[in-house]
PDB file of N, CA and C in Angstrom:
ATOM      1  N   UNK E   1     154.184  63.858 173.708  1.00 93.00           N
ATOM      2  CA  UNK E   1     153.641  63.650 175.518  1.00 93.00           C
ATOM      3  C   UNK E   1     154.866  62.372 175.483  1.00 93.00           C
ATOM      4  N   UNK E   2     154.802  62.873 178.037  1.00 98.00           N
ATOM      5  CA  UNK E   2     156.298  61.169 177.838  1.00 98.00           C
ATOM      6  C   UNK E   2     154.894  60.348 177.492  1.00 98.00           C
ATOM      7  N   UNK E   3     155.622  59.311 178.604  1.00 98.00           N
ATOM      8  CA  UNK E   3     155.187  58.015 178.652  1.00 98.00           C
ATOM      9  C   UNK E   3     154.283  58.233 179.930  1.00 98.00           C
ATOM     10  N   UNK E   4     154.901  59.128 181.297  1.00 98.00           N
ATOM     11  CA  UNK E   4     153.978  59.081 182.400  1.00 98.00           C
ATOM     12  C   UNK E   4     152.670  59.874 182.606  1.00 98.00           C
ATOM     13  N   UNK E   5     153.197  61.090 181.313  1.00 98.00           N
ATOM     14  CA  UNK E   5     151.481  61.582 181.046  1.00 98.00           C
ATOM     15  C   UNK E   5     150.763  60.950 180.018  1.00 98.00           C
ATOM     16  N   UNK E   6     150.820  59.791 179.085  1.00 98.00           N
ATOM     17  CA  UNK E   6     149.894  58.823 177.994  1.00 98.00           C
ATOM     18  C   UNK E   6     149.222  57.338 179.401  1.00 98.00           C
ATOM     19  N   UNK E   7     150.687  57.737 180.844  1.00 98.00           N
ATOM     20  CA  UNK E   7     150.198  56.990 181.589  1.00 98.00           C
ATOM     21  C   UNK E   7     149.031  56.997 182.322  1.00 98.00           C
ATOM     22  N   UNK E   8     148.832  58.221 183.025  1.00 98.00           N
ATOM     23  CA  UNK E   8     148.284  59.306 183.733  1.00 98.00           C
ATOM     24  C   UNK E   8     147.156  59.512 183.081  1.00 98.00           C
ATOM     25  N   UNK E   9     146.577  59.427 181.449  1.00 98.00           N
ATOM     26  CA  UNK E   9     145.327  59.536 180.580  1.00 98.00           C
ATOM     27  C   UNK E   9     145.227  57.938 180.757  1.00 98.00           C
ATOM     28  N   UNK E  10     146.511  56.922 180.710  1.00 98.00           N
ATOM     29  CA  UNK E  10     145.478  55.754 180.361  1.00 98.00           C
ATOM     30  C   UNK E  10     144.590  55.531 182.016  1.00 98.00           C
ATOM     31  N   UNK E  11     145.041  55.384 182.937  1.00 98.00           N
ATOM     32  CA  UNK E  11     144.227  55.707 184.313  1.00 98.00           C
ATOM     33  C   UNK E  11     143.209  56.421 184.583  1.00 98.00           C
ATOM     34  N   UNK E  12     143.267  57.375 183.730  1.00 98.00           N
ATOM     35  CA  UNK E  12     142.446  58.432 183.617  1.00 98.00           C
ATOM     36  C   UNK E  12     140.856  57.519 183.007  1.00 98.00           C
ATOM     37  N   UNK E  13     141.242  57.302 182.226  1.00 98.00           N
ATOM     38  CA  UNK E  13     140.258  56.518 181.033  1.00 98.00           C
ATOM     39  C   UNK E  13     140.049  54.708 181.929  1.00 98.00           C
ATOM     40  N   UNK E  14     140.879  54.119 182.585  1.00 98.00           N
ATOM     41  CA  UNK E  14     140.632  53.095 183.695  1.00 98.00           C
ATOM     42  C   UNK E  14     139.489  53.215 184.756  1.00 98.00           C
ATOM     43  N   UNK E  15     140.190  54.301 184.861  1.00 98.00           N
ATOM     44  CA  UNK E  15     138.684  54.931 185.910  1.00 98.00           C
ATOM     45  C   UNK E  15     137.620  55.141 185.391  1.00 98.00           C
ATOM     46  N   UNK E  16     137.178  55.497 184.207  1.00 98.00           N
ATOM     47  CA  UNK E  16     135.837  56.163 183.644  1.00 98.00           C
ATOM     48  C   UNK E  16     135.787  54.608 182.894  1.00 98.00           C
ATOM     49  N   UNK E  17     136.133  53.389 182.716  1.00 98.00           N
ATOM     50  CA  UNK E  17     135.935  52.524 182.296  1.00 98.00           C
ATOM     51  C   UNK E  17     135.510  51.901 183.017  1.00 98.00           C
ATOM     52  N   UNK E  18     135.146  51.549 184.494  1.00 98.00           N
ATOM     53  CA  UNK E  18     135.235  51.339 185.835  1.00 98.00           C
ATOM     54  C   UNK E  18     134.190  51.638 186.073  1.00 98.00           C
ATOM     55  N   UNK E  19     133.690  53.374 185.937  1.00 98.00           N
ATOM     56  CA  UNK E  19     132.620  54.314 186.060  1.00 98.00           C
ATOM     57  C   UNK E  19     131.322  53.104 185.727  1.00 98.00           C
ATOM     58  N   UNK E  20     131.980  53.418 184.406  1.00 98.00           N
ATOM     59  CA  UNK E  20     130.591  52.673 183.011  1.00 98.00           C
ATOM     60  C   UNK E  20     130.525  50.505 183.236  1.00 98.00           C
ATOM     61  N   UNK E  21     131.349  50.281 183.565  1.00 97.00           N
ATOM     62  CA  UNK E  21     131.046  48.959 183.210  1.00 97.00           C
ATOM     63  C   UNK E  21     130.202  48.548 184.936  1.00 97.00           C
ATOM     64  N   UNK E  22     130.108  49.501 185.863  1.00 96.00           N
ATOM     65  CA  UNK E  22     129.448  49.606 187.200  1.00 96.00           C
ATOM     66  C   UNK E  22     128.150  50.311 186.641  1.00 96.00           C
ATOM     67  N   UNK E  23     127.960  51.215 186.078  1.00 97.00           N
ATOM     68  CA  UNK E  23     127.100  51.365 185.867  1.00 97.00           C
ATOM     69  C   UNK E  23     126.017  50.583 185.076  1.00 97.00           C
ATOM     70  N   UNK E  24     126.920  50.097 183.743  1.00 96.00           N
ATOM     71  CA  UNK E  24     125.914  48.997 183.064  1.00 96.00           C
ATOM     72  C   UNK E  24     125.428  47.659 184.024  1.00 96.00           C
ATOM     73  N   UNK E  25     126.796  47.653 185.130  1.00 94.00           N
ATOM     74  CA  UNK E  25     125.552  46.521 185.485  1.00 94.00           C
ATOM     75  C   UNK E  25     124.673  46.608 186.255  1.00 94.00           C
ATOM     76  N   UNK E  26     124.500  47.434 187.190  1.00 95.00           N
ATOM     77  CA  UNK E  26     123.485  48.202 187.794  1.00 95.00           C
ATOM     78  C   UNK E  26     121.895  48.796 187.054  1.00 95.00           C
ATOM     79  N   UNK E  27     122.384  48.567 185.691  1.00 95.00           N
ATOM     80  CA  UNK E  27     121.021  48.237 184.744  1.00 95.00           C
ATOM     81  C   UNK E  27     120.903  47.243 184.450  1.00 95.00           C
ATOM     82  N   UNK E  28     121.734  46.791 184.486  1.00 92.00           N
ATOM     83  CA  UNK E  28     121.395  45.201 184.190  1.00 92.00           C
ATOM     84  C   UNK E  28     120.834  44.108 184.864  1.00 92.00           C
ATOM     85  N   UNK E  29     120.821  44.361 186.034  1.00 92.00           N
ATOM     86  CA  UNK E  29     120.028  44.073 187.617  1.00 92.00           C
ATOM     87  C   UNK E  29     118.554  44.765 187.289  1.00 92.00           C
ATOM     88  N   UNK E  30     118.460  46.241 187.157  1.00 93.00           N
ATOM     89  CA  UNK E  30     117.167  46.305 186.744  1.00 93.00           C
ATOM     90  C   UNK E  30     116.595  46.347 185.967  1.00 93.00           C
ATOM     91  N   UNK E  31     117.204  45.296 184.719  1.00 91.00           N
ATOM     92  CA  UNK E  31     116.473  44.701 182.941  1.00 91.00           C
ATOM     93  C   UNK E  31     115.823  43.058 183.909  1.00 91.00           C
ATOM     94  N   UNK E  32     117.108  42.615 185.214  1.00 88.00           N
ATOM     95  CA  UNK E  32     117.192  41.316 185.523  1.00 88.00           C
ATOM     96  C   UNK E  32     115.692  40.705 185.942  1.00 88.00           C
ATOM     97  N   UNK E  33     115.897  42.214 186.627  1.00 90.00           N
ATOM     98  CA  UNK E  33     114.571  42.339 187.961  1.00 90.00           C
ATOM     99  C   UNK E  33     112.736  42.744 187.383  1.00 90.00           C
ATOM    100  N   UNK E  34     113.042  43.020 186.259  1.00 92.00           N
ATOM    101  CA  UNK E  34     111.983  43.432 185.214  1.00 92.00           C
ATOM    102  C   UNK E  34     112.059  42.273 184.516  1.00 92.00           C
ATOM    103  N   UNK E  35     112.871  41.243 183.696  1.00 89.00           N
ATOM    104  CA  UNK E  35     112.285  40.101 183.343  1.00 89.00           C
ATOM    105  C   UNK E  35     111.796  39.005 184.198  1.00 89.00           C
ATOM    106  N   UNK E  36     112.634  39.117 185.253  1.00 88.00           N
ATOM    107  CA  UNK E  36     111.862  38.269 186.378  1.00 88.00           C
ATOM    108  C   UNK E  36     110.093  38.098 186.297  1.00 88.00           C
ATOM    109  N   UNK E  37     110.153  39.613 186.830  1.00 90.00           N
ATOM    110  CA  UNK E  37     108.460  39.413 186.889  1.00 90.00           C
ATOM    111  C   UNK E  37     107.880  38.909 185.395  1.00 90.00           C
ATOM    112  N   UNK E  38     108.466  39.257 185.122  1.00 94.00           N
ATOM    113  CA  UNK E  38     107.367  38.852 183.768  1.00 94.00           C
ATOM    114  C   UNK E  38     108.040  37.499 182.507  1.00 94.00           C
ATOM    115  N   UNK E  39     108.775  36.280 183.384  1.00 92.00           N
ATOM    116  CA  UNK E  39     108.897  34.893 184.435  1.00 92.00           C
ATOM    117  C   UNK E  39     109.873  35.270 182.336  1.00 92.00           C
ATOM    118  N   UNK E  40     110.910  36.142 181.956  1.00 92.00           N
ATOM    119  CA  UNK E  40     111.299  36.104 180.920  1.00 92.00           C
ATOM    120  C   UNK E  40     112.972  35.011 180.965  1.00 92.00           C
ATOM    121  N   UNK E  41     113.873  34.797 179.676  1.00 90.00           N
ATOM    122  CA  UNK E  41     115.452  33.943 180.305  1.00 90.00           C
ATOM    123  C   UNK E  41     115.982  35.346 180.422  1.00 90.00           C
ATOM    124  N   UNK E  42     116.701  35.364 181.503  1.00 86.00           N
ATOM    125  CA  UNK E  42     118.357  35.894 181.899  1.00 86.00           C
ATOM    126  C   UNK E  42     118.570  35.885 180.324  1.00 86.00           C
ATOM    127  N   UNK E  43     119.068  35.445 179.344  1.00 90.00           N
ATOM    128  CA  UNK E  43     120.022  34.719 178.065  1.00 90.00           C
ATOM    129  C   UNK E  43     119.304  35.219 177.243  1.00 90.00           C
ATOM    130  N   UNK E  44     119.090  35.982 176.444  1.00 91.00           N
ATOM    131  CA  UNK E  44     118.706  36.553 175.319  1.00 91.00           C
ATOM    132  C   UNK E  44     119.863  36.582 173.898  1.00 91.00           C
ATOM    133  N   UNK E  45     119.678  35.855 172.917  1.00 94.00           N
ATOM    134  CA  UNK E  45     120.691  35.647 172.126  1.00 94.00           C
ATOM    135  C   UNK E  45     120.567  36.306 170.961  1.00 94.00           C
ATOM    136  N   UNK E  46     119.094  36.616 170.904  1.00 96.00           N
ATOM    137  CA  UNK E  46     119.092  38.025 169.739  1.00 96.00           C
ATOM    138  C   UNK E  46     119.546  38.745 170.579  1.00 96.00           C
ATOM    139  N   UNK E  47     119.263  39.274 171.124  1.00 95.00           N
ATOM    140  CA  UNK E  47     119.948  41.043 171.556  1.00 95.00           C
ATOM    141  C   UNK E  47     121.129  41.268 171.409  1.00 95.00           C
ATOM    142  N   UNK E  48     121.706  40.169 172.507  1.00 95.00           N
ATOM    143  CA  UNK E  48     123.790  39.807 172.183  1.00 95.00           C
ATOM    144  C   UNK E  48     124.200  39.994 170.059  1.00 95.00           C
ATOM    145  N   UNK E  49     123.470  39.346 169.777  1.00 97.00           N
ATOM    146  CA  UNK E  49     123.439  38.994 168.061  1.00 97.00           C
ATOM    147  C   UNK E  49     123.317  40.987 167.492  1.00 97.00           C
ATOM    148  N   UNK E  50     122.269  41.510 167.914  1.00 97.00           N
ATOM    149  CA  UNK E  50     122.389  43.038 168.024  1.00 97.00           C
ATOM    150  C   UNK E  50     123.208  43.868 168.688  1.00 97.00           C
ATOM    151  N   UNK E  51     123.672  43.485 169.650  1.00 97.00           N
ATOM    152  CA  UNK E  51     124.847  44.347 170.546  1.00 97.00           C
ATOM    153  C   UNK E  51     126.269  44.261 169.931  1.00 97.00           C
ATOM    154  N   UNK E  52     126.467  43.246 169.420  1.00 97.00           N
ATOM    155  CA  UNK E  52     127.379  42.896 168.271  1.00 97.00           C
ATOM    156  C   UNK E  52     127.926  43.321 166.808  1.00 97.00           C
ATOM    157  N   UNK E  53     126.811  42.734 166.541  1.00 98.00           N
ATOM    158  CA  UNK E  53     126.800  43.966 165.315  1.00 98.00           C
ATOM    159  C   UNK E  53     126.609  45.120 165.200  1.00 98.00           C
ATOM    160  N   UNK E  54     125.999  45.906 166.457  1.00 98.00           N
ATOM    161  CA  UNK E  54     126.014  47.711 166.146  1.00 98.00           C
ATOM    162  C   UNK E  54     127.342  47.593 167.011  1.00 98.00           C
ATOM    163  N   UNK E  55     128.215  47.128 167.741  1.00 97.00           N
ATOM    164  CA  UNK E  55     129.218  47.688 168.276  1.00 97.00           C
ATOM    165  C   UNK E  55     130.079  47.223 166.940  1.00 97.00           C
ATOM    166  N   UNK E  56     130.827  46.278 166.119  1.00 98.00           N
ATOM    167  CA  UNK E  56     131.338  46.415 165.193  1.00 98.00           C
ATOM    168  C   UNK E  56     130.860  47.354 163.799  1.00 98.00           C
ATOM    169  N   UNK E  57     129.652  47.988 163.415  1.00 98.00           N
ATOM    170  CA  UNK E  57     129.131  49.197 162.678  1.00 98.00           C
ATOM    171  C   UNK E  57     129.826  50.691 163.395  1.00 98.00           C
ATOM    172  N   UNK E  58     129.668  50.456 164.803  1.00 98.00           N
ATOM    173  CA  UNK E  58     130.192  51.788 165.570  1.00 98.00           C
ATOM    174  C   UNK E  58     131.765  51.511 165.442  1.00 98.00           C
ATOM    175  N   UNK E  59     131.977  50.704 165.337  1.00 98.00           N
ATOM    176  CA  UNK E  59     133.903  50.689 165.910  1.00 98.00           C
ATOM    177  C   UNK E  59     134.712  51.715 164.845  1.00 98.00           C
ATOM    178  N   UNK E  60     135.233  52.603 165.529  1.00 98.00           N
ATOM    179  CA  UNK E  60     136.593  52.824 164.207  1.00 98.00           C
ATOM    180  C   UNK E  60     137.767  52.893 164.524  1.00 98.00           C
ATOM    181  N   UNK E  61     138.181  51.887 165.403  1.00 97.00           N
ATOM    182  CA  UNK E  61     139.646  51.041 165.857  1.00 97.00           C
ATOM    183  C   UNK E  61     140.147  52.327 166.579  1.00 97.00           C
ATOM    184  N   UNK E  62     141.433  51.543 167.011  1.00 98.00           N
ATOM    185  CA  UNK E  62     142.686  50.579 166.173  1.00 98.00           C
ATOM    186  C   UNK E  62     141.945  48.998 166.273  1.00 98.00           C
ATOM    187  N   UNK E  63     141.365  48.935 167.475  1.00 98.00           N
ATOM    188  CA  UNK E  63     140.532  47.568 167.920  1.00 98.00           C
ATOM    189  C   UNK E  63     139.811  46.835 166.378  1.00 98.00           C
ATOM    190  N   UNK E  64     140.345  45.379 166.293  1.00 98.00           N
ATOM    191  CA  UNK E  64     139.458  44.802 165.178  1.00 98.00           C
ATOM    192  C   UNK E  64     137.983  44.603 165.347  1.00 98.00           C
ATOM    193  N   UNK E  65     137.312  44.165 164.840  1.00 98.00           N
ATOM    194  CA  UNK E  65     136.030  43.972 165.598  1.00 98.00           C
ATOM    195  C   UNK E  65     135.775  42.301 166.310  1.00 98.00           C
ATOM    196  N   UNK E  66     136.578  41.558 166.054  1.00 98.00           N
ATOM    197  CA  UNK E  66     136.984  40.448 166.623  1.00 98.00           C
ATOM    198  C   UNK E  66     137.076  41.004 167.958  1.00 98.00           C
ATOM    199  N   UNK E  67     138.006  41.916 168.289  1.00 98.00           N
ATOM    200  CA  UNK E  67     138.893  42.043 169.567  1.00 98.00           C
ATOM    201  C   UNK E  67     137.878  42.670 170.373  1.00 98.00           C
ATOM    202  N   UNK E  68     136.539  43.635 170.141  1.00 98.00           N
ATOM    203  CA  UNK E  68     135.469  44.249 169.932  1.00 98.00           C
ATOM    204  C   UNK E  68     134.440  43.607 170.613  1.00 98.00           C
ATOM    205  N   UNK E  69     134.187  42.545 169.995  1.00 98.00           N
ATOM    206  CA  UNK E  69     133.188  41.459 170.049  1.00 98.00           C
ATOM    207  C   UNK E  69     133.292  40.844 171.438  1.00 98.00           C
ATOM    208  N   UNK E  70     134.512  40.291 171.413  1.00 98.00           N
ATOM    209  CA  UNK E  70     135.391  39.554 172.409  1.00 98.00           C
ATOM    210  C   UNK E  70     135.125  40.517 173.946  1.00 98.00           C
ATOM    211  N   UNK E  71     135.347  41.853 173.537  1.00 97.00           N
ATOM    212  CA  UNK E  71     136.040  42.481 175.041  1.00 97.00           C
ATOM    213  C   UNK E  71     133.864  42.700 175.337  1.00 97.00           C
ATOM    214  N   UNK E  72     133.067  42.852 174.618  1.00 97.00           N
ATOM    215  CA  UNK E  72     131.710  43.177 174.763  1.00 97.00           C
ATOM    216  C   UNK E  72     130.881  41.554 174.827  1.00 97.00           C
ATOM    217  N   UNK E  73     131.805  40.559 174.591  1.00 97.00           N
ATOM    218  CA  UNK E  73     131.419  39.238 175.139  1.00 97.00           C
ATOM    219  C   UNK E  73     131.429  38.998 176.108  1.00 97.00           C
ATOM    220  N   UNK E  74     132.315  39.443 177.247  1.00 97.00           N
ATOM    221  CA  UNK E  74     132.994  39.400 178.899  1.00 97.00           C
ATOM    222  C   UNK E  74     132.455  40.262 179.350  1.00 97.00           C
ATOM    223  N   UNK E  75     131.599  42.046 178.925  1.00 96.00           N
ATOM    224  CA  UNK E  75     130.499  42.875 179.766  1.00 96.00           C
ATOM    225  C   UNK E  75     129.498  41.755 179.472  1.00 96.00           C
ATOM    226  N   UNK E  76     129.197  41.444 178.895  1.00 95.00           N
ATOM    227  CA  UNK E  76     127.476  40.973 178.251  1.00 95.00           C
ATOM    228  C   UNK E  76     127.919  39.409 180.069  1.00 95.00           C
ATOM    229  N   UNK E  77     128.582  38.796 179.100  1.00 95.00           N
ATOM    230  CA  UNK E  77     128.349  37.497 179.922  1.00 95.00           C
ATOM    231  C   UNK E  77     128.844  38.019 182.184  1.00 95.00           C
ATOM    232  N   UNK E  78     129.074  39.519 182.242  1.00 94.00           N
ATOM    233  CA  UNK E  78     129.408  39.240 183.554  1.00 94.00           C
ATOM    234  C   UNK E  78     127.993  39.878 183.839  1.00 94.00           C
ATOM    235  N   UNK E  79     127.826  40.281 182.988  1.00 92.00           N
ATOM    236  CA  UNK E  79     125.889  41.331 183.251  1.00 92.00           C
ATOM    237  C   UNK E  79     124.669  40.176 183.350  1.00 92.00           C
ATOM    238  N   UNK E  80     124.817  39.228 182.490  1.00 91.00           N
ATOM    239  CA  UNK E  80     124.778  37.776 182.795  1.00 91.00           C
ATOM    240  C   UNK E  80     124.278  37.042 183.951  1.00 91.00           C
ATOM    241  N   UNK E  81     125.768  36.867 184.406  1.00 92.00           N
ATOM    242  CA  UNK E  81     126.181  36.115 185.789  1.00 92.00           C
ATOM    243  C   UNK E  81     125.038  37.126 186.812  1.00 92.00           C
ATOM    244  N   UNK E  82     125.131  38.274 187.081  1.00 91.00           N
ATOM    245  CA  UNK E  82     124.893  39.008 188.233  1.00 91.00           C
ATOM    246  C   UNK E  82     123.023  39.060 187.730  1.00 91.00           C
ATOM    247  N   UNK E  83     122.717  38.775 186.246  1.00 86.00           N
ATOM    248  CA  UNK E  83     121.163  39.140 186.435  1.00 86.00           C
ATOM    249  C   UNK E  83     121.250  37.491 187.516  1.00 86.00           C
ATOM    250  N   UNK E  84     121.397  36.063 187.591  1.00 86.00           N
ATOM    251  CA  UNK E  84     121.876  35.209 187.196  1.00 86.00           C
ATOM    252  C   UNK E  84     121.796  35.098 188.651  1.00 86.00           C
ATOM    253  N   UNK E  85     122.212  35.634 189.329  1.00 85.00           N
ATOM    254  CA  UNK E  85     122.554  35.986 190.859  1.00 85.00           C
ATOM    255  C   UNK E  85     121.527  36.545 191.505  1.00 85.00           C
ATOM    256  N   UNK E  86     121.332  37.514 190.816  1.00 80.00           N
ATOM    257  CA  UNK E  86     119.959  38.245 192.004  1.00 80.00           C
ATOM    258  C   UNK E  86     118.968  37.602 191.665  1.00 80.00           C
ATOM    259  N   UNK E  87     118.470  36.751 190.756  1.00 74.00           N
ATOM    260  CA  UNK E  87     117.495  35.422 190.487  1.00 74.00           C
ATOM    261  C   UNK E  87     117.138  34.932 191.535  1.00 74.00           C
ATOM    262  N   UNK E  88     118.709  33.818 191.365  1.00 77.00           N
ATOM    263  CA  UNK E  88     118.579  32.740 192.989  1.00 77.00           C
ATOM    264  C   UNK E  88     118.292  33.551 194.443  1.00 77.00           C
ATOM    265  N   UNK E  89     118.701  34.877 194.042  1.00 69.00           N
ATOM    266  CA  UNK E  89     119.186  35.098 196.101  1.00 69.00           C
ATOM    267  C   UNK E  89     117.741  35.210 196.153  1.00 69.00           C
ATOM    268  N   UNK E  90     116.849  36.395 195.310  1.00 57.00           N
ATOM    269  CA  UNK E  90     115.767  36.038 195.300  1.00 57.00           C
ATOM    270  C   UNK E  90     114.303  35.272 195.489  1.00 57.00           C
ATOM    271  N   UNK E  91     115.226  34.117 195.202  1.00 51.00           N
ATOM    272  CA  UNK E  91     113.957  32.333 194.756  1.00 51.00           C
ATOM    273  C   UNK E  91     113.964  31.985 195.570  1.00 51.00           C
ATOM    274  N   UNK E  92     114.653  32.327 195.919  1.00 50.00           N
ATOM    275  CA  UNK E  92     115.790  31.294 197.870  1.00 50.00           C
ATOM    276  C   UNK E  92     113.997  31.689 199.001  1.00 50.00           C
TER     277      UNK E  92
END
């Protein structure tokens, strides 16, 4: 494989990640709506710990477990931020 072919594959994967991130965010917003209706907090530390644990268990590498946790922390932080924005907009 050439560098250009590898870069094309990376570009394809980046586009797929973008689609997946946005799909995940949309689901997080749906959960935020449900939580608001049930008067549940946006932040659920036990759920996050379960996600991190599962991702580490499923991690085949080459990224190490700490890298995986950092990536998912960021994804979850952005989902939580969206939930808070949605909750504040609807609360006004």
